[in-house]
Coordinates of C-alpha atoms and ligand atoms in Angstrom, one line a residue:
M12 CA -24.6 33.2 11.5
L13 CA -21.7 34.6 9.4
T14 CA -19.2 35.8 12.0
R15 CA -16.5 38.3 10.9
R16 CA -13.9 35.6 11.3
K17 CA -15.8 33.3 9.0
F18 CA -16.4 36.0 6.5
L19 CA -12.7 36.8 6.3
T20 CA -11.8 33.1 5.8
T21 CA -14.4 32.8 3.1
T22 CA -13.2 35.9 1.3
A23 CA -9.6 34.7 1.5
C24 CA -10.6 31.3 0.1
T25 CA -12.5 32.8 -2.8
V26 CA -9.4 34.7 -3.8
A27 CA -7.1 31.8 -3.3
A28 CA -9.2 29.3 -5.2
G29 CA -9.9 31.6 -8.1
R30 CA -13.5 31.0 -9.3
L31 CA -14.9 29.6 -6.2
H32 CA -18.2 30.3 -4.5
L33 CA -19.6 28.7 -1.5
L34 CA -23.0 27.3 -2.4
G35 CA -24.3 27.1 1.1
Q36 CA -23.4 25.5 4.3
S37 CA -22.4 22.1 3.0
N38 CA -21.7 22.6 -0.7
A39 CA -18.8 24.1 -2.6
W40 CA -18.2 24.9 -6.2
V41 CA -14.6 24.7 -7.6
A42 CA -13.2 25.0 -11.1
L43 CA -10.3 22.8 -12.1
S44 CA -8.3 23.1 -15.3
I45 CA -6.5 20.0 -16.4
P46 CA -3.0 20.8 -17.6
R47 CA -2.1 19.8 -21.1
D48 CA 1.5 18.8 -20.5
A49 CA 2.2 15.4 -19.0
T50 CA 5.2 16.4 -16.9
G51 CA 4.6 14.4 -13.7
P52 CA 5.8 10.9 -12.7
H53 CA 5.0 7.8 -14.6
M54 CA 2.8 5.4 -12.6
P55 CA 4.0 1.9 -13.4
I56 CA 1.5 -0.6 -14.8
D57 CA 2.1 -2.8 -11.7
F58 CA 1.7 0.1 -9.2
V59 CA -1.1 -1.8 -7.3
G60 CA 0.2 -4.3 -4.8
L61 CA -0.7 -6.5 -1.9
S62 CA 1.5 -7.6 0.9
Y63 CA 1.3 -11.0 2.7
E64 CA 3.2 -12.6 5.5
V65 CA 5.9 -15.1 4.4
Q66 CA 4.1 -17.5 6.7
Q67 CA 1.3 -17.6 4.2
L68 CA 3.6 -19.9 2.3
A69 CA 3.5 -22.5 5.1
D70 CA 0.2 -23.6 3.4
A71 CA 1.6 -24.4 0.0
S72 CA -1.9 -24.5 -1.5
F73 CA -2.8 -20.9 -0.7
F74 CA -0.7 -19.3 -3.5
S75 CA -1.3 -22.0 -6.0
A76 CA -2.9 -22.4 -9.4
Q77 CA -5.7 -24.4 -7.6
N78 CA -6.8 -21.4 -5.5
S79 CA -9.1 -20.1 -8.2
G80 CA -11.1 -17.9 -5.9
L81 CA -8.0 -16.0 -4.8
I82 CA -6.7 -15.8 -8.4
R83 CA -10.1 -14.2 -9.4
E84 CA -9.9 -11.5 -6.7
F85 CA -6.2 -10.7 -7.5
K86 CA -7.2 -10.2 -11.2
A87 CA -10.3 -8.2 -10.2
L88 CA -8.1 -5.9 -8.2
S89 CA -5.5 -5.4 -10.9
T90 CA -4.6 -6.9 -14.2
T91 CA -0.9 -6.6 -13.3
G92 CA 0.1 -6.1 -9.7
V93 CA 2.9 -6.9 -7.3
L94 CA 2.6 -9.5 -4.6
R95 CA 5.0 -8.8 -1.8
L96 CA 5.9 -11.5 0.7
G97 CA 7.4 -10.3 4.0
G98 CA 6.1 -9.2 7.3
N99 CA 7.3 -10.0 10.8
T100 CA 6.9 -13.7 10.2
S101 CA 9.6 -13.6 7.5
E102 CA 12.2 -13.5 10.3
F103 CA 11.0 -16.9 11.5
A104 CA 10.9 -18.9 8.3
Y105 CA 13.6 -21.3 7.3
W106 CA 14.3 -22.7 3.9
K107 CA 13.7 -26.5 3.8
S108 CA 15.2 -27.6 0.4
K109 CA 14.4 -31.3 0.8
P110 CA 11.7 -33.2 2.7
D111 CA 14.4 -34.6 5.0
S112 CA 16.4 -31.4 5.5
P113 CA 16.8 -30.9 9.2
E114 CA 15.5 -27.8 10.9
P115 CA 18.5 -25.5 11.6
E116 CA 19.6 -24.3 15.0
H117 CA 17.9 -20.9 15.7
P118 CA 19.5 -18.0 17.6
Q119 CA 18.0 -16.8 20.8
V120 CA 15.4 -14.1 20.4
R121 CA 13.3 -12.1 22.9
E122 CA 9.6 -12.4 23.2
V123 CA 7.9 -9.0 23.2
V124 CA 4.3 -7.8 22.8
G125 CA 3.4 -7.2 19.2
E126 CA 6.2 -9.3 17.7
P127 CA 5.9 -13.0 16.7
K128 CA 6.6 -15.7 19.2
A129 CA 9.8 -17.7 18.3
Q130 CA 7.9 -20.4 16.4
Y131 CA 9.7 -21.4 13.3
Y132 CA 8.2 -22.8 10.1
A133 CA 9.5 -24.1 6.8
V134 CA 9.3 -22.6 3.4
T135 CA 9.5 -25.4 0.9
P136 CA 10.3 -25.8 -2.8
E137 CA 6.6 -27.0 -3.3
A138 CA 5.4 -23.6 -1.9
V139 CA 7.7 -21.7 -4.3
R140 CA 6.7 -23.8 -7.3
N141 CA 3.0 -23.2 -6.5
L142 CA 3.7 -19.5 -6.0
A143 CA 5.2 -19.4 -9.5
E144 CA 2.0 -21.0 -10.9
F145 CA -0.1 -18.6 -9.0
L146 CA 1.8 -15.6 -10.4
H147 CA 1.5 -17.0 -13.9
A148 CA -2.2 -17.4 -13.5
T149 CA -2.7 -13.9 -12.0
R150 CA -0.1 -12.2 -14.2
W151 CA 1.2 -10.5 -11.1
N152 CA 4.9 -9.9 -10.2
C153 CA 6.5 -10.7 -6.9
I154 CA 8.7 -9.1 -4.3
Y155 CA 10.1 -12.1 -2.5
G156 CA 11.1 -11.7 1.2
I157 CA 14.0 -13.6 2.6
G158 CA 14.6 -13.5 6.3
M159 CA 17.3 -11.6 8.0
G160 CA 16.6 -11.7 11.7
T161 CA 17.5 -15.4 12.2
N162 CA 18.8 -16.4 8.8
T163 CA 22.3 -17.2 7.5
P164 CA 23.9 -16.0 4.3
A165 CA 24.3 -19.6 3.0
R166 CA 20.6 -20.4 3.6
A167 CA 19.5 -17.1 2.1
A168 CA 21.5 -17.8 -1.0
E169 CA 20.2 -21.3 -1.4
E170 CA 16.6 -20.1 -1.1
A171 CA 17.3 -17.2 -3.6
V172 CA 18.7 -19.6 -6.2
F173 CA 15.5 -21.7 -6.2
V174 CA 13.2 -18.7 -6.1
A175 CA 15.0 -16.9 -8.9
E176 CA 14.9 -20.0 -11.1
R177 CA 11.2 -20.8 -10.4
L178 CA 9.8 -17.3 -10.5
G179 CA 11.8 -16.1 -13.5
D180 CA 10.6 -12.8 -14.9
R181 CA 7.8 -12.6 -12.4
L182 CA 10.4 -12.0 -9.7
Q183 CA 10.7 -8.2 -9.4
Y184 CA 13.3 -8.3 -6.7
F185 CA 14.4 -9.7 -3.4
Q186 CA 13.7 -8.1 -0.1
I187 CA 16.0 -9.2 2.8
G188 CA 14.5 -8.6 6.3
N189 CA 11.3 -6.9 7.5
E190 CA 11.3 -3.7 9.5
A191 CA 14.9 -3.9 10.6
D192 CA 14.5 -0.5 12.3
L193 CA 12.5 -2.4 15.0
F194 CA 15.0 -5.3 15.4
D195 CA 16.3 -3.8 18.6
R196 CA 13.0 -4.9 20.2
H197 CA 13.5 -8.6 19.9
L198 CA 16.2 -9.6 17.4
R199 CA 19.3 -7.5 18.0
D200 CA 21.2 -5.8 20.8
P201 CA 19.6 -2.4 21.2
K202 CA 23.0 -1.0 22.3
T203 CA 24.7 -1.7 19.0
W204 CA 21.8 -1.9 16.4
S205 CA 21.8 1.1 14.0
P206 CA 21.4 1.8 10.2
K207 CA 25.2 1.2 9.9
A208 CA 25.0 -2.2 11.6
Y209 CA 22.0 -3.1 9.5
L210 CA 23.7 -2.1 6.2
K211 CA 26.7 -4.2 7.1
E212 CA 24.6 -7.3 7.7
W213 CA 22.4 -6.6 4.7
L214 CA 25.5 -6.4 2.4
T215 CA 26.7 -9.8 3.7
L216 CA 23.4 -11.4 2.8
A217 CA 22.9 -9.5 -0.5
R218 CA 26.4 -10.4 -1.6
A219 CA 25.9 -14.1 -0.7
I220 CA 22.8 -14.0 -2.9
T221 CA 24.4 -12.1 -5.7
A222 CA 27.3 -14.6 -5.8
R223 CA 24.8 -17.3 -6.6
V224 CA 22.2 -15.2 -8.6
P225 CA 24.2 -12.6 -10.5
T226 CA 21.1 -11.0 -11.9
A227 CA 19.6 -10.5 -8.4
K228 CA 17.9 -7.1 -7.8
F229 CA 16.9 -5.8 -4.3
G230 CA 14.6 -3.5 -2.6
M231 CA 15.6 -2.2 0.9
P232 CA 15.5 -1.3 3.8
D233 CA 11.8 -2.0 4.4
V234 CA 11.7 0.1 7.6
A235 CA 8.6 0.3 9.7
G236 CA 8.6 4.0 10.0
A237 CA 12.2 5.4 10.3
V238 CA 12.5 6.9 6.8
S239 CA 15.7 8.6 8.0
W240 CA 17.3 5.2 7.4
L241 CA 16.7 5.7 3.7
T242 CA 18.6 9.0 3.9
E243 CA 21.5 7.4 5.8
I244 CA 21.7 4.5 3.4
A245 CA 21.6 6.8 0.4
D246 CA 24.4 8.9 1.9
Q247 CA 26.6 5.9 2.6
W248 CA 25.9 4.2 -0.7
P249 CA 28.7 5.8 -2.8
S250 CA 31.3 4.5 -0.4
I251 CA 30.2 0.9 -0.9
Q252 CA 32.5 -1.2 -3.2
A253 CA 30.7 -3.1 -5.9
P254 CA 27.3 -2.6 -4.3
P255 CA 24.5 -5.2 -5.0
R256 CA 21.8 -3.9 -7.4
V257 CA 19.2 -2.0 -5.5
T258 CA 16.4 -0.8 -7.7
T259 CA 14.0 0.3 -4.9
L260 CA 14.1 2.0 -1.6
T261 CA 11.2 0.8 0.6
H262 CA 9.3 1.7 3.7
H263 CA 6.1 0.8 5.5
Y264 CA 3.2 2.9 6.6
Y265 CA 0.3 2.3 9.0
F266 CA -1.9 5.3 9.7
G267 CA -2.0 4.4 13.4
G268 CA -2.7 1.6 15.9
P269 CA -3.3 -0.6 17.6
A270 CA -7.1 -1.1 17.5
T271 CA -7.5 -0.1 21.1
N272 CA -6.1 3.4 20.3
P273 CA -9.1 5.8 20.2
D274 CA -7.2 8.1 17.8
V275 CA -7.6 5.5 15.1
N276 CA -11.0 6.6 13.9
I277 CA -12.6 7.7 10.6
P278 CA -12.3 11.5 11.0
N279 CA -8.6 11.2 11.8
L280 CA -8.0 8.7 9.0
L281 CA -9.6 11.0 6.4
K282 CA -8.5 14.5 7.6
P283 CA -6.1 16.5 5.5
A284 CA -3.4 16.5 8.2
T285 CA -3.0 12.7 7.8
M286 CA -2.0 13.1 4.1
Q287 CA 0.2 16.1 5.0
K288 CA 2.3 13.7 7.1
V289 CA 2.4 11.2 4.3
Q290 CA 3.6 14.0 2.0
N291 CA 6.4 14.8 4.5
T292 CA 7.6 11.2 4.6
A293 CA 7.4 11.0 0.8
N294 CA 9.6 14.1 0.5
I295 CA 12.4 12.4 2.5
A296 CA 12.0 9.0 0.8
A297 CA 11.9 10.4 -2.7
A298 CA 15.0 12.5 -2.1
A299 CA 17.0 9.5 -0.8
A300 CA 15.9 7.4 -3.8
S301 CA 16.8 9.9 -6.4
K302 CA 20.3 10.1 -4.8
M303 CA 20.6 6.4 -5.4
G304 CA 19.0 6.4 -8.8
A305 CA 16.2 4.2 -7.4
R306 CA 12.5 4.6 -6.9
V307 CA 10.5 4.3 -3.7
R308 CA 7.9 1.7 -3.0
M309 CA 5.6 1.5 0.0
T310 CA 5.9 -2.2 0.4
E311 CA 3.7 -2.8 3.4
G312 CA 1.0 -0.7 5.0
N313 CA -2.6 -0.2 5.9
T314 CA -4.9 1.8 8.1
C315 CA -4.1 0.3 11.6
Y316 CA -1.2 -1.8 12.7
R317 CA -1.6 -5.1 14.6
G318 CA -4.2 -6.4 12.3
G319 CA -6.5 -3.4 11.9
K320 CA -9.5 -2.0 13.6
P321 CA -13.1 -3.1 13.0
G322 CA -15.3 -0.1 12.0
V323 CA -12.3 1.8 10.5
S324 CA -10.2 -0.7 8.6
D325 CA -13.0 -2.8 7.2
V326 CA -15.4 0.0 6.1
F327 CA -15.9 2.4 3.2
A328 CA -13.7 5.1 4.8
A329 CA -10.8 2.8 4.2
A330 CA -11.5 2.8 0.5
L331 CA -11.4 6.6 0.3
W332 CA -8.2 6.5 2.4
S333 CA -6.5 3.9 0.2
A334 CA -7.4 5.7 -3.0
D335 CA -6.1 9.0 -1.7
Y336 CA -3.0 7.5 -0.1
S337 CA -2.1 5.6 -3.3
L338 CA -2.5 8.6 -5.6
L339 CA -0.6 10.9 -3.3
L340 CA 2.4 8.4 -3.4
A341 CA 2.0 8.0 -7.2
S342 CA 2.3 11.8 -7.5
N343 CA 5.5 11.6 -5.5
D344 CA 7.1 9.2 -8.0
Y345 CA 6.5 6.0 -5.9
S346 CA 6.7 2.9 -8.0
G347 CA 3.9 1.3 -6.0
V348 CA 1.9 0.5 -2.9
N349 CA 1.4 -2.9 -1.2
L350 CA -1.5 -3.0 1.2
H351 CA -1.0 -5.7 3.9
G352 CA -3.4 -8.5 4.6
G353 CA -3.8 -12.2 4.2
T354 CA -5.4 -14.8 6.5
G355 CA -6.3 -14.0 10.1
K356 CA -3.9 -16.7 11.3
S357 CA -0.8 -15.5 9.5
V358 CA -1.3 -11.9 10.5
A359 CA -2.2 -12.8 14.1
N360 CA 1.0 -14.8 14.3
S361 CA 2.9 -11.8 12.9
V362 CA 1.8 -9.7 15.9
G363 CA 2.2 -12.3 18.7
G364 CA -0.8 -14.6 18.3
S365 CA -4.0 -12.6 18.5
L366 CA -5.6 -9.5 16.9
P367 CA -6.4 -6.7 19.4
G368 CA -9.5 -5.9 17.2
D369 CA -11.0 -9.2 18.3
A370 CA -10.6 -8.3 21.9
L371 CA -12.3 -5.0 21.1
L372 CA -15.3 -6.7 19.6
E373 CA -15.6 -9.2 22.5
A374 CA -15.6 -6.3 24.9
K375 CA -18.4 -4.7 22.9
G376 CA -20.4 -7.9 23.4
E377 CA -20.3 -9.2 19.8
T378 CA -21.1 -12.9 19.5
P379 CA -18.5 -15.3 17.9
E380 CA -20.7 -15.3 14.8
Q381 CA -20.8 -11.5 14.6
I382 CA -17.0 -11.4 15.1
A383 CA -16.5 -14.0 12.4
A384 CA -18.4 -11.9 9.9
H385 CA -15.6 -9.3 10.0
P386 CA -12.6 -9.8 7.8
H387 CA -9.6 -11.2 9.6
P388 CA -7.2 -9.4 9.8
F389 CA -9.6 -6.4 9.8
Y390 CA -7.6 -4.4 7.2
T391 CA -7.1 -7.2 4.7
P392 CA -7.8 -6.1 1.1
I393 CA -8.9 -9.6 0.2
A394 CA -10.7 -11.4 3.0
T395 CA -10.9 -15.2 3.3
F396 CA -14.1 -16.6 4.7
G397 CA -13.7 -20.4 4.6
S398 CA -12.9 -21.2 1.0
H399 CA -14.4 -17.9 -0.2
H400 CA -12.3 -14.8 -1.0
V401 CA -13.8 -11.3 -1.3
L402 CA -12.5 -7.8 -2.1
E403 CA -12.9 -5.6 0.9
P404 CA -13.6 -1.8 0.8
V405 CA -9.9 -0.9 1.2
A406 CA -9.2 -2.9 -2.0
Y407 CA -11.8 -0.9 -3.9
G408 CA -9.9 2.3 -3.1
L409 CA -6.7 0.8 -4.4
K410 CA -8.4 -0.5 -7.5
F411 CA -9.9 2.9 -8.1
A412 CA -6.5 4.6 -7.8
G413 CA -5.0 1.8 -9.9
S414 CA -7.0 3.0 -12.9
F415 CA -4.2 5.5 -13.5
S416 CA -1.6 2.8 -13.7
G417 CA 0.5 3.0 -16.8
G418 CA -0.3 6.7 -17.2
I419 CA 1.5 9.9 -16.4
L420 CA 0.4 11.9 -13.4
L421 CA -0.2 15.6 -14.2
K422 CA 1.1 18.2 -11.8
T423 CA -1.7 20.1 -10.3
E424 CA -2.7 22.2 -7.3
F425 CA -6.1 20.5 -7.3
S426 CA -6.1 19.2 -3.7
R427 CA -5.0 22.6 -2.3
K428 CA -7.8 24.3 -4.3
L429 CA -10.4 21.9 -3.0
Q430 CA -9.3 22.3 0.6
D431 CA -9.2 26.1 0.2
A432 CA -12.8 25.8 -0.7
G433 CA -13.5 24.4 2.7
V434 CA -14.1 20.8 1.6
N435 CA -12.1 17.8 2.7
A436 CA -11.4 16.6 -0.8
T437 CA -8.4 15.8 -3.0
A438 CA -8.0 15.4 -6.7
Y439 CA -5.5 14.0 -9.1
A440 CA -5.2 14.0 -12.9
A441 CA -3.4 11.7 -15.4
K442 CA -2.8 11.2 -19.0
L443 CA -3.6 7.5 -19.4
R444 CA -1.7 5.1 -21.5
S445 CA -4.3 5.4 -24.1
G446 CA -3.7 9.1 -24.3
Q447 CA -7.0 10.0 -22.6
A448 CA -7.1 12.6 -19.8
S449 CA -8.6 11.4 -16.6
V450 CA -9.3 13.1 -13.2
I451 CA -10.1 11.5 -9.9
I452 CA -11.8 13.6 -7.2
L453 CA -12.0 12.1 -3.8
N454 CA -14.6 13.8 -1.6
K455 CA -13.7 12.5 1.8
D456 CA -15.9 15.1 3.5
A457 CA -18.6 13.6 5.7
A458 CA -21.1 16.3 4.9
A459 CA -20.2 18.7 2.1
D460 CA -21.1 17.9 -1.5
L461 CA -18.9 19.3 -4.2
E462 CA -19.7 20.8 -7.6
V463 CA -16.7 20.8 -9.9
E464 CA -16.3 22.3 -13.3
L465 CA -13.6 20.5 -15.2
D466 CA -11.8 22.2 -18.0
F467 CA -10.0 19.8 -20.3
G468 CA -8.9 22.6 -22.7
R469 CA -10.8 24.4 -25.5
D470 CA -10.0 22.0 -28.2
A471 CA -10.7 18.9 -26.1
N472 CA -13.7 17.0 -27.3
G473 CA -15.2 13.6 -26.8
V474 CA -17.7 12.1 -24.4
V475 CA -17.3 11.9 -20.7
Q476 CA -17.2 8.6 -18.9
T477 CA -17.6 8.5 -15.1
E478 CA -16.7 6.0 -12.5
T479 CA -18.0 6.4 -9.0
L480 CA -16.5 4.9 -5.9
H481 CA -19.4 4.8 -3.4
A482 CA -21.2 3.2 -0.5
P483 CA -24.2 4.1 1.6
A484 CA -22.0 5.7 4.3
L485 CA -18.3 6.0 5.5
G486 CA -19.0 3.3 8.0
S487 CA -20.6 0.8 5.6
R488 CA -19.0 -2.6 5.3
E489 CA -19.2 -2.3 1.5
A490 CA -17.8 -0.4 -1.5
H491 CA -18.8 -0.2 -5.1
I492 CA -17.3 1.1 -8.3
T493 CA -20.1 2.1 -10.8
T494 CA -19.3 3.0 -14.4
A495 CA -21.5 5.3 -16.5
T496 CA -20.4 5.6 -20.1
K497 CA -21.1 8.5 -22.3
T498 CA -23.1 10.5 -19.8
N499 CA -22.6 13.8 -21.4
S500 CA -20.3 15.6 -23.9
L501 CA -17.8 18.3 -23.3
K502 CA -18.9 21.8 -24.1
Q503 CA -15.9 23.9 -25.2
G504 CA -13.7 21.4 -23.4
K505 CA -15.7 21.8 -20.1
C506 CA -18.0 19.7 -18.1
S507 CA -19.6 20.0 -14.7
V508 CA -19.9 17.2 -12.2
T509 CA -21.2 16.7 -8.7
V510 CA -19.2 14.7 -6.2
P511 CA -21.4 13.9 -3.3
H512 CA -19.9 13.8 0.2
A513 CA -18.0 10.5 1.0
T514 CA -17.7 9.6 -2.7
G515 CA -15.0 9.2 -5.2
L516 CA -15.5 10.2 -8.9
R517 CA -13.3 9.5 -11.9
V518 CA -14.0 11.5 -15.0
T519 CA -12.3 10.4 -18.3
V520 CA -12.7 12.0 -21.7
I521 CA -13.1 9.1 -24.2
Ligands
LIG622 C1 4.0 -4.7 10.5 C2 4.5 -6.1 10.3 C3 3.4 -7.1 9.9 C4 2.2 -7.0 10.8 C5 1.7 -5.5 10.8 C6 0.6 -5.3 11.8 O1 5.5 -6.1 9.4 O2 4.0 -8.4 10.0 O3 1.2 -7.8 10.4 O4 2.7 -4.7 11.2 O5 1.0 -4.9 12.9 O6 4.8 -4.0 11.3 O7 -0.6 -5.4 11.5

């Protein structure tokens, strides 16, 4: 029944969205005109990224030229990406320059739920040498994390010298410390810890590194959530004498967590309000970065902290989320996104030894075999099953968004138009490096299909190529990207496409 209230909403939407008609209960029709001028941000060619725990280096064969299965998946995800090493475990690593170097004395830390136990491990020259070969084989760059929580300036500098020399051009920059905004939990005195105290410590470490590696570049502060730290740092920056070279301001993002939190579910992950919050954070971060002449990178994030949630993090909904999240940040001039993952062991150690998602599955009565069939951690973009590595749904979304890498984002009101039409969908457009125009429409709606008329401009001609990001359902443990070339031609610069519910579609004029 069409109530008066519903009727008014519909009428208002029709006006707001221009040529919009509701086609029935679960369909909508929207017309989108692709702007001609490429005035938006440039999306770097290595926008796509992954984040791993530094502890992953404890197994020197993991990031190595020998790990061909992993190399294949990195390349399948992106021809040029950024591997970021960091995470909570980066505070418990120590640089062991020679096989007989003694383990240093470690400061006292507090053991708290969700943070690593004070178990230290060595990062060795062999691991860094292998990492360099891995980067060479994948053609990926690296953000290399050096510890802050329990490190010393001398050790940090010694490690940096070796890393800079071995990684060469593949080293994008150093990161010092992980989520320092949470150090008051276990690593620093909560009474005195602040952005100011952090900056002072950070400068000591960064200066020690710069003294030995004069070309060193840095990204910072890698906060967990307190983006206000970026603003404070940008405000204080002009008063710093001979500052180290900071190219990137960084923060992390997890939609929610831990796995036991009932609010971490598919509808909440995909609803427009989730991306509105992302937009609010991006506004703060981008303003701080532009003050410092830097760019922003989201260096570690995913759907659900403490290792992810089965049924949310490891299913197709996560693919639509990661595509939307990445493109929203790209439209806000972010230089990239690193989704966190790795092996179950390294991530479990990063959060205190076990994954809450496992306890959830046990409580549901899943057998050890059933539990082992899930990726560990649950949110990992590349899962490791024995010696086998596979791209998970969340990685497909990142890959789909990554197809705009190297292009210029076009400023549009597409997402607002689609949502005004009553569909939970977003859309982004880009002028690709090749000069072609491309549009990505993400229909995150669980029920409504979308008919879209795309207008590339009267004099645009060529054939239309489509790529579909799809799976049987939002909760499926799978994702696919299917390409159909030359499906139809533009007619007076226009073409119509259907984007079924829970599907992503990319349309490119070739
Ligand atoms: C972040 C940590 C990372 C963890 C992740 C998580 O930096 O080490 O693996 O959360 O909780 O806060 O899943």
